[in-house]
Coordinates of C-alpha atoms and ligand atoms in Angstrom, one line a residue:
M1 CA -60.7 -34.9 113.3
L2 CA -61.2 -32.0 111.0
K3 CA -58.1 -32.7 109.8
F4 CA -58.8 -36.1 108.9
F5 CA -61.9 -34.8 106.8
I6 CA -59.9 -32.8 104.7
M7 CA -56.5 -34.9 104.2
E8 CA -59.4 -37.5 102.6
A9 CA -61.3 -34.9 100.6
L10 CA -57.8 -33.5 99.0
S11 CA -56.3 -37.2 98.7
E12 CA -59.2 -37.7 96.3
N13 CA -58.0 -34.9 94.0
N14 CA -54.5 -36.3 92.3
D15 CA -53.1 -33.3 91.6
M16 CA -53.2 -32.2 95.6
S17 CA -51.8 -35.8 96.5
A18 CA -48.5 -34.0 96.8
F19 CA -48.7 -31.5 99.2
L20 CA -49.7 -33.9 102.1
G21 CA -46.5 -35.1 102.2
G22 CA -47.3 -39.0 102.5
K23 CA -47.8 -39.9 105.9
N24 CA -50.9 -39.2 107.4
N25 CA -50.2 -37.5 110.2
D26 CA -48.1 -34.6 108.0
K27 CA -50.1 -31.2 107.7
I28 CA -51.1 -29.5 104.6
R29 CA -48.1 -27.6 103.3
L30 CA -49.4 -24.0 101.2
S31 CA -46.0 -22.8 99.9
G32 CA -46.3 -24.0 96.7
L33 CA -50.2 -24.5 96.3
D34 CA -51.3 -22.6 93.6
K35 CA -54.6 -20.0 93.3
N36 CA -56.6 -23.2 91.9
E37 CA -55.1 -25.5 94.5
L38 CA -55.8 -23.0 97.2
E39 CA -59.3 -22.9 95.7
S40 CA -59.6 -26.8 96.2
L41 CA -58.4 -26.8 99.6
M42 CA -61.2 -23.8 101.1
E43 CA -63.6 -25.8 98.8
A44 CA -62.7 -28.7 101.5
F45 CA -62.7 -26.6 104.7
G46 CA -66.4 -25.6 103.5
E47 CA -65.5 -22.1 103.0
K48 CA -66.2 -19.9 99.8
K49 CA -63.4 -19.9 97.0
F50 CA -62.3 -15.6 97.6
R51 CA -60.6 -17.1 100.9
A52 CA -58.6 -18.5 98.5
G53 CA -57.7 -14.7 97.7
Q54 CA -56.5 -13.9 100.8
V55 CA -54.6 -16.8 101.7
F56 CA -52.9 -16.4 98.1
S57 CA -51.8 -12.5 99.2
W58 CA -50.5 -13.4 102.2
L59 CA -48.5 -16.6 101.4
Y60 CA -47.1 -15.0 98.1
V61 CA -47.5 -11.1 97.9
K62 CA -47.3 -10.6 101.7
N63 CA -45.1 -13.2 102.9
A64 CA -46.3 -14.2 105.3
S65 CA -44.6 -16.4 108.1
S66 CA -47.2 -17.1 110.2
F67 CA -51.1 -17.5 110.3
D68 CA -51.5 -15.1 112.7
E69 CA -50.6 -12.1 110.4
M70 CA -53.2 -12.9 108.3
S71 CA -55.2 -10.5 109.9
D72 CA -58.2 -9.8 107.6
I73 CA -58.8 -13.7 107.7
K74 CA -61.7 -14.4 110.2
K75 CA -60.2 -16.2 113.2
E76 CA -62.5 -19.4 112.7
L77 CA -60.5 -19.8 109.3
R78 CA -56.9 -19.5 110.6
Q79 CA -57.4 -21.8 113.6
K80 CA -58.5 -24.0 110.8
L81 CA -55.3 -23.4 109.1
T82 CA -53.0 -23.9 112.3
E83 CA -54.6 -27.2 112.9
C84 CA -54.0 -28.3 109.8
A85 CA -51.7 -26.8 107.9
V86 CA -48.4 -25.4 107.8
I87 CA -47.1 -22.2 105.6
T88 CA -44.0 -24.0 104.9
D89 CA -41.6 -27.3 106.2
V90 CA -38.3 -25.6 104.8
K91 CA -35.9 -23.8 107.7
I92 CA -33.1 -21.4 107.2
K93 CA -30.1 -23.1 108.8
T94 CA -27.7 -20.6 108.4
K95 CA -27.3 -17.2 106.9
Q96 CA -24.3 -15.4 106.0
I97 CA -24.2 -11.4 105.0
S98 CA -20.8 -10.5 102.4
T99 CA -19.2 -7.0 102.2
D100 CA -20.6 -6.5 99.2
G101 CA -24.2 -7.0 100.6
T102 CA -24.4 -10.5 99.0
L103 CA -26.8 -12.4 100.9
K104 CA -26.4 -16.3 101.2
Y105 CA -28.8 -19.3 102.5
L106 CA -28.5 -22.4 103.5
L107 CA -31.4 -24.1 103.6
E108 CA -32.9 -26.9 105.5
Y109 CA -35.5 -29.3 103.7
K110 CA -37.8 -31.5 105.4
D111 CA -35.6 -34.5 104.6
G112 CA -32.6 -33.1 106.2
N113 CA -30.7 -32.5 102.9
T114 CA -29.8 -28.9 102.4
A115 CA -28.7 -26.2 99.4
E116 CA -27.9 -22.4 99.1
C117 CA -29.8 -19.6 97.4
V118 CA -27.9 -16.3 97.3
L119 CA -29.0 -12.8 97.0
M120 CA -27.7 -10.6 95.0
R121 CA -27.8 -6.4 94.9
F122 CA -26.1 -4.7 92.3
D123 CA -25.9 -0.6 93.6
N124 CA -27.0 1.7 91.2
R125 CA -29.8 -0.8 90.1
A126 CA -33.4 -1.7 91.3
N127 CA -32.7 -5.2 90.6
L128 CA -32.9 -7.8 93.4
T129 CA -31.7 -11.1 91.6
A130 CA -31.9 -14.3 93.5
C131 CA -29.6 -17.1 92.3
V132 CA -31.5 -20.1 93.1
S133 CA -30.5 -24.1 93.3
S134 CA -32.1 -26.9 91.3
Q135 CA -30.9 -30.1 92.7
I136 CA -28.9 -31.1 95.9
G137 CA -25.5 -31.6 94.5
C138 CA -25.1 -32.3 90.5
A139 CA -24.0 -35.1 88.5
M140 CA -22.3 -33.4 85.4
G141 CA -18.6 -33.0 86.9
C142 CA -17.2 -29.9 85.7
K143 CA -13.5 -29.9 87.1
F144 CA -13.4 -26.4 88.1
C145 CA -16.9 -26.3 90.0
A146 CA -17.4 -27.7 94.3
T147 CA -20.9 -28.8 92.9
G148 CA -20.0 -31.3 90.7
Q149 CA -17.4 -32.1 93.3
R150 CA -20.4 -33.9 95.6
G151 CA -22.4 -35.8 93.2
I152 CA -25.8 -36.0 92.7
I153 CA -28.3 -36.0 95.7
R154 CA -31.6 -35.6 94.8
N155 CA -33.5 -33.1 92.0
L156 CA -35.6 -30.4 94.4
E157 CA -39.3 -30.2 94.0
P158 CA -41.1 -27.5 92.3
Y159 CA -42.3 -25.9 95.7
E160 CA -38.3 -26.2 97.3
I161 CA -37.2 -24.4 94.6
L162 CA -40.3 -21.7 95.1
E163 CA -39.1 -21.6 99.0
Q164 CA -36.0 -20.6 98.1
I165 CA -37.3 -16.8 96.8
L166 CA -40.6 -16.7 99.8
T167 CA -37.7 -17.4 101.8
I168 CA -35.3 -14.3 100.7
Q169 CA -38.6 -12.5 100.7
R170 CA -39.6 -13.3 104.2
D171 CA -37.0 -12.8 105.7
T172 CA -35.7 -9.7 103.9
G173 CA -39.2 -7.7 103.5
L174 CA -38.0 -7.3 99.4
K175 CA -39.4 -8.1 96.6
V176 CA -37.7 -10.0 94.8
T177 CA -36.8 -9.0 90.8
N178 CA -35.3 -11.6 88.9
V179 CA -34.4 -15.3 89.1
V180 CA -31.0 -17.0 88.1
F181 CA -31.3 -20.8 87.9
M182 CA -27.4 -21.0 88.9
G183 CA -27.1 -21.9 92.2
Q184 CA -26.3 -25.9 92.6
G185 CA -27.5 -28.6 90.4
E186 CA -27.9 -28.6 86.4
P187 CA -31.4 -27.5 85.5
F188 CA -32.1 -29.8 82.9
N189 CA -31.4 -32.6 84.1
N190 CA -34.2 -31.8 86.9
Y191 CA -36.9 -30.5 83.5
K192 CA -40.2 -31.1 85.0
N193 CA -39.4 -29.8 88.0
V194 CA -38.2 -26.7 87.4
M195 CA -40.6 -25.9 84.7
R196 CA -43.2 -25.8 87.2
A197 CA -41.1 -23.5 89.5
I198 CA -40.7 -21.4 86.7
E199 CA -44.3 -21.7 86.4
L200 CA -45.1 -20.6 90.0
I201 CA -42.9 -17.8 89.7
N202 CA -44.1 -16.4 87.1
N203 CA -47.6 -17.1 87.9
C204 CA -47.6 -16.4 92.3
L205 CA -44.5 -14.1 92.7
T206 CA -45.2 -12.6 89.6
V207 CA -41.2 -12.3 88.6
G208 CA -42.0 -11.2 84.1
I209 CA -40.4 -14.5 82.2
R210 CA -37.7 -12.6 80.7
R211 CA -36.5 -11.9 84.0
I212 CA -35.8 -16.2 85.0
T213 CA -32.9 -17.3 83.1
V214 CA -31.6 -20.7 83.5
S215 CA -27.9 -21.6 83.0
T216 CA -27.3 -25.1 81.4
C217 CA -24.0 -26.8 80.9
G218 CA -25.6 -28.2 77.5
I219 CA -28.5 -31.0 77.7
V220 CA -29.1 -31.0 73.8
P221 CA -32.2 -32.1 73.6
K222 CA -34.0 -30.3 76.8
I223 CA -33.1 -26.8 74.7
Y224 CA -35.1 -28.2 71.9
D225 CA -37.8 -29.3 74.4
V226 CA -37.8 -25.4 76.2
S227 CA -37.9 -23.9 73.3
N228 CA -41.1 -25.3 72.5
E229 CA -43.0 -24.2 76.0
A230 CA -45.9 -21.7 76.2
L231 CA -43.5 -20.0 78.8
V232 CA -39.5 -19.8 77.8
P233 CA -37.0 -18.8 80.3
T234 CA -34.4 -17.0 78.9
L235 CA -31.3 -19.6 78.9
A236 CA -27.0 -19.3 79.7
I237 CA -25.2 -22.2 78.5
S238 CA -22.2 -22.8 79.9
L239 CA -19.9 -22.9 77.2
H240 CA -16.2 -22.3 78.7
A241 CA -14.3 -23.2 75.9
P242 CA -14.8 -22.8 72.6
N243 CA -13.6 -26.4 70.2
S244 CA -15.0 -29.1 71.6
E245 CA -10.9 -30.9 72.6
L246 CA -10.7 -28.0 75.2
R247 CA -14.2 -28.0 76.4
A248 CA -13.7 -32.1 76.8
Q249 CA -10.8 -31.4 79.3
I250 CA -12.7 -29.5 81.6
M251 CA -16.2 -30.4 81.3
P252 CA -17.4 -34.0 81.2
V253 CA -20.5 -33.0 79.0
E254 CA -18.9 -32.3 76.0
K255 CA -18.5 -35.8 75.7
R256 CA -22.3 -37.0 75.4
Y257 CA -23.1 -33.2 73.8
K258 CA -21.0 -31.7 71.2
I259 CA -20.0 -28.3 70.6
D260 CA -21.4 -28.3 67.3
E261 CA -24.8 -30.4 68.4
L262 CA -25.0 -27.9 71.1
K263 CA -24.7 -24.7 68.7
K264 CA -27.3 -26.0 66.3
A265 CA -29.9 -26.5 69.6
L266 CA -29.1 -22.7 70.6
Q267 CA -29.6 -21.2 66.5
F268 CA -33.5 -23.6 67.1
Y269 CA -33.9 -21.7 70.2
T270 CA -33.1 -18.2 68.7
E271 CA -35.2 -18.9 65.7
K272 CA -38.2 -20.3 67.5
T273 CA -38.2 -17.6 70.4
G274 CA -36.7 -14.7 69.0
K275 CA -34.8 -14.4 72.2
R276 CA -30.9 -14.1 72.9
V277 CA -28.9 -16.8 74.8
T278 CA -26.1 -15.8 77.0
L279 CA -23.3 -17.1 76.7
E280 CA -21.0 -17.7 79.9
Y281 CA -17.3 -18.6 79.7
V282 CA -14.9 -18.9 82.8
L283 CA -11.5 -17.8 82.4
I284 CA -9.4 -19.7 83.9
G285 CA -5.7 -18.8 84.0
K286 CA -3.3 -19.7 80.6
L287 CA -6.1 -22.3 80.0
T288 CA -9.5 -20.8 78.8
D289 CA -8.2 -17.0 78.8
T290 CA -5.6 -17.0 75.9
K291 CA -5.8 -14.7 72.9
E292 CA -6.2 -18.5 70.2
C293 CA -9.5 -18.8 72.7
A294 CA -10.6 -15.8 72.4
A295 CA -10.6 -15.9 68.2
E296 CA -11.6 -18.8 68.3
L297 CA -14.8 -18.4 70.2
A298 CA -15.4 -14.8 68.0
H299 CA -15.4 -17.2 65.4
F300 CA -18.3 -19.6 67.5
M301 CA -20.1 -16.5 68.3
K302 CA -20.5 -14.8 64.4
D303 CA -23.8 -16.6 63.4
L304 CA -25.2 -17.2 66.5
K305 CA -27.8 -14.8 68.2
C306 CA -26.2 -14.1 71.6
N307 CA -24.2 -12.0 74.1
V308 CA -21.0 -13.4 76.3
N309 CA -20.7 -13.1 79.8
L310 CA -17.0 -13.6 81.3
I311 CA -16.2 -15.0 85.1
P312 CA -13.4 -14.7 85.9
Y313 CA -12.2 -18.2 87.8
N314 CA -13.3 -18.5 91.4
P315 CA -11.0 -20.7 93.2
V316 CA -12.5 -23.4 95.3
D317 CA -11.4 -25.2 98.1
I318 CA -9.2 -28.2 96.1
K319 CA -7.6 -29.4 99.4
E320 CA -11.2 -31.9 99.9
S321 CA -11.2 -32.9 96.1
D322 CA -9.5 -34.2 93.0
L323 CA -10.1 -30.8 91.0
P324 CA -6.5 -29.7 89.3
D325 CA -5.3 -27.0 90.0
F326 CA -6.7 -24.0 88.0
K327 CA -5.7 -20.1 88.4
K328 CA -7.4 -17.3 88.1
P329 CA -7.1 -14.8 85.1
D330 CA -4.4 -12.0 85.3
K331 CA -6.3 -8.5 84.7
K332 CA -5.0 -7.5 81.2
D333 CA -5.6 -10.8 79.9
V334 CA -9.4 -10.6 80.8
M335 CA -9.2 -6.9 79.3
K336 CA -7.4 -8.6 76.5
F337 CA -10.0 -11.4 75.8
K338 CA -13.0 -9.0 76.4
Y339 CA -11.8 -6.8 73.8
I340 CA -11.1 -9.3 70.9
L341 CA -14.6 -10.8 71.6
E342 CA -16.0 -6.7 70.9
A343 CA -14.1 -6.4 67.8
S344 CA -16.7 -9.1 66.5
G345 CA -19.2 -7.1 67.2
K346 CA -21.2 -9.2 70.5
K347 CA -22.1 -7.6 73.9
V348 CA -19.7 -8.4 76.4
T349 CA -19.9 -8.4 80.1
V350 CA -17.3 -9.3 82.6
R351 CA -19.7 -11.0 85.8
L352 CA -18.6 -9.2 89.1
E353 CA -18.0 -11.1 91.6
R354 CA -20.5 -11.4 94.3
G355 CA -20.4 -12.7 97.7
A356 CA -16.8 -14.4 97.5
D357 CA -16.0 -14.2 101.0
I358 CA -19.2 -16.0 102.1
D359 CA -18.3 -18.7 99.2
A360 CA -21.7 -17.2 97.5
A361 CA -19.8 -16.9 94.2
C362 CA -20.0 -19.0 91.0
G363 CA -19.0 -22.7 91.7
Q364 CA -18.3 -22.1 95.1
L365 CA -21.7 -23.8 96.7
K366 CA -21.6 -27.1 98.0
G367 CA -24.4 -27.4 100.1
K368 CA -22.5 -28.0 103.4
V369 CA -22.2 -25.9 106.4
E370 CA -19.2 -24.4 106.3
K371 CA -16.1 -25.4 109.2
G372 CA -14.9 -23.4 111.2
Ligands
SAH401 N1 -25.2 -26.3 86.6 C1 -25.7 -24.8 85.8 C2 -25.6 -24.0 86.5 C3 -24.9 -23.6 87.7 S1 -23.6 -23.0 87.6 C4 -24.3 -24.8 84.8 O1 -24.0 -25.0 84.9 O2 -24.9 -24.2 83.9 C5 -23.7 -21.3 87.4 C6 -22.2 -20.7 86.6 O3 -21.2 -20.8 87.6 C7 -21.8 -21.4 85.3 O4 -21.8 -20.9 84.0 C8 -20.9 -22.5 85.8 O5 -20.3 -23.3 84.9 C9 -19.9 -21.2 86.4 N2 -18.7 -21.9 87.6 C10 -18.8 -22.8 87.9 N3 -17.6 -23.2 89.0 C11 -17.6 -21.9 88.9 C12 -15.7 -21.1 89.4 N4 -15.3 -22.2 90.0 N5 -15.8 -20.2 88.7 C13 -16.3 -19.9 87.6 N6 -17.4 -20.1 87.7 C14 -18.2 -21.7 88.3
SF4_402 FE1 -23.0 -28.7 87.2 FE2 -23.1 -26.3 86.7 FE3 -21.3 -27.0 88.3 FE4 -21.1 -28.1 85.6 S1 -20.9 -26.2 87.0 S2 -21.1 -29.7 87.7 S3 -23.3 -28.4 85.2 S4 -23.6 -27.3 88.7

C-alpha cells in the first residue's frame, strides 16, 4: 500500500518518471537520482529532507550495495526503502583480471543487454581511470574496431553509464578519479544521455570535469554543441589518418564529416573553452604508420591546440567478421612516427596497452561473454 502511494506521488512529478521503470510493480531505482530527486523521494516517504543527504552519501560516497549497510538511517526508513526501492538493477555478469591489474567487468542491464567497463591502474600514479561504454554496440563501423562490427543495439541511459563507475567502486572499495568515454559506443550519437551522465559523475561522484574525457570519431555538429555546454568535458578525437582519402578507407564517418570540417570544429572548441584536444591516432602497420603519414599529421596539427596519443593497433578477432587483416606496427616504426611528430613541437604519448590478455584493450570490447 505504501509502495502504491509513493509511486502515485512520484508519477505526478515528470522528472521522476524515468526512475519508476514503466511497470507499476517495479521498485524505484535509487542509483541515478541526484540530490534534488532524492529529496522529492524523501518527501513522498513523509520524511524530512535531510534524510536525502544521508541516502546520497551511502549511494555515492560509501558505495553501499544494500540498505542494511546504511547504519545511521533509522530502521523504519530502511524498511520502507527495502519495500519500495532497490539500489540498482544492474548486475555484474563476469569480471576478469588482467596480469597488469586491469579489471574488466561485463555488466548486465535490466533488459538483458550487456556492456563492458574497464578499470585501469597506472603504476606510480594515484589515478584510477574508469573506461565506460555509452552505447550497446556502435553504428559507426570503423574497420579496425570490434565494437563497430556489432552494429548499434541501443543507447545507454544516464544511470546505466553512472552505474559502470559505481559498480567498480562498490566492487573494489576504491574511488575512481578519472573517467574516459572510450568503451563501446560513439558518445556523441547518444549526446543527451552522455551529457546527463557527465553531470551525475561530476555532481554525485565528485570527479572533476577536467578529469572526464569524451572520445569521439568526429560527429562535427556535436563538437560545436559540447563547446557551448556549462560543463565541458575534455575531448579526444579519433583521427587515425592525416588525410581524407586514407581516413575514408578505415572510418566511414569521413564520408559524412570531412577531416577539414572536423578541424574547424576542433579549433572552435579550443578557442571557446581554452582547452587542448587530444588526437588519437591508431598506428596500423604499413598503412597509417608511415613517415609520410607522420609528416602529414604534423602539418595537420600545426594550427591546432592539441596533444597526440598514438595507439598501436590491437588485433581484433577477425574470424567472425569482415574486418581487413590489419597488422600491428613495428616498434621501430612507432618510435620513428613519434620522433617526427615531436620535432613539430607537440606533446606525443604512446598509449600503454592495458588488459590485452582479457580483451580489454582499445577496440577489443564487444559486449559478449567470450566463449571458452
Ligand atoms: N567511439 C569512440 C570512443 C570509443 S573507442 C571513438 O571512436 O572515439 C576508443 C578508442 O580506441 C578510439 O580512439 C578507437 O578508435 C580506438 N580503437 C578502436 N579499435 C582499435 C583497435 N583495434 N586498436 C587500437 N585502437 C582501437
Ligand atoms: Fe564506434 Fe569508436 Fe569503434 Fe568507431 S572506433 S566503431 S566510433 S566505437
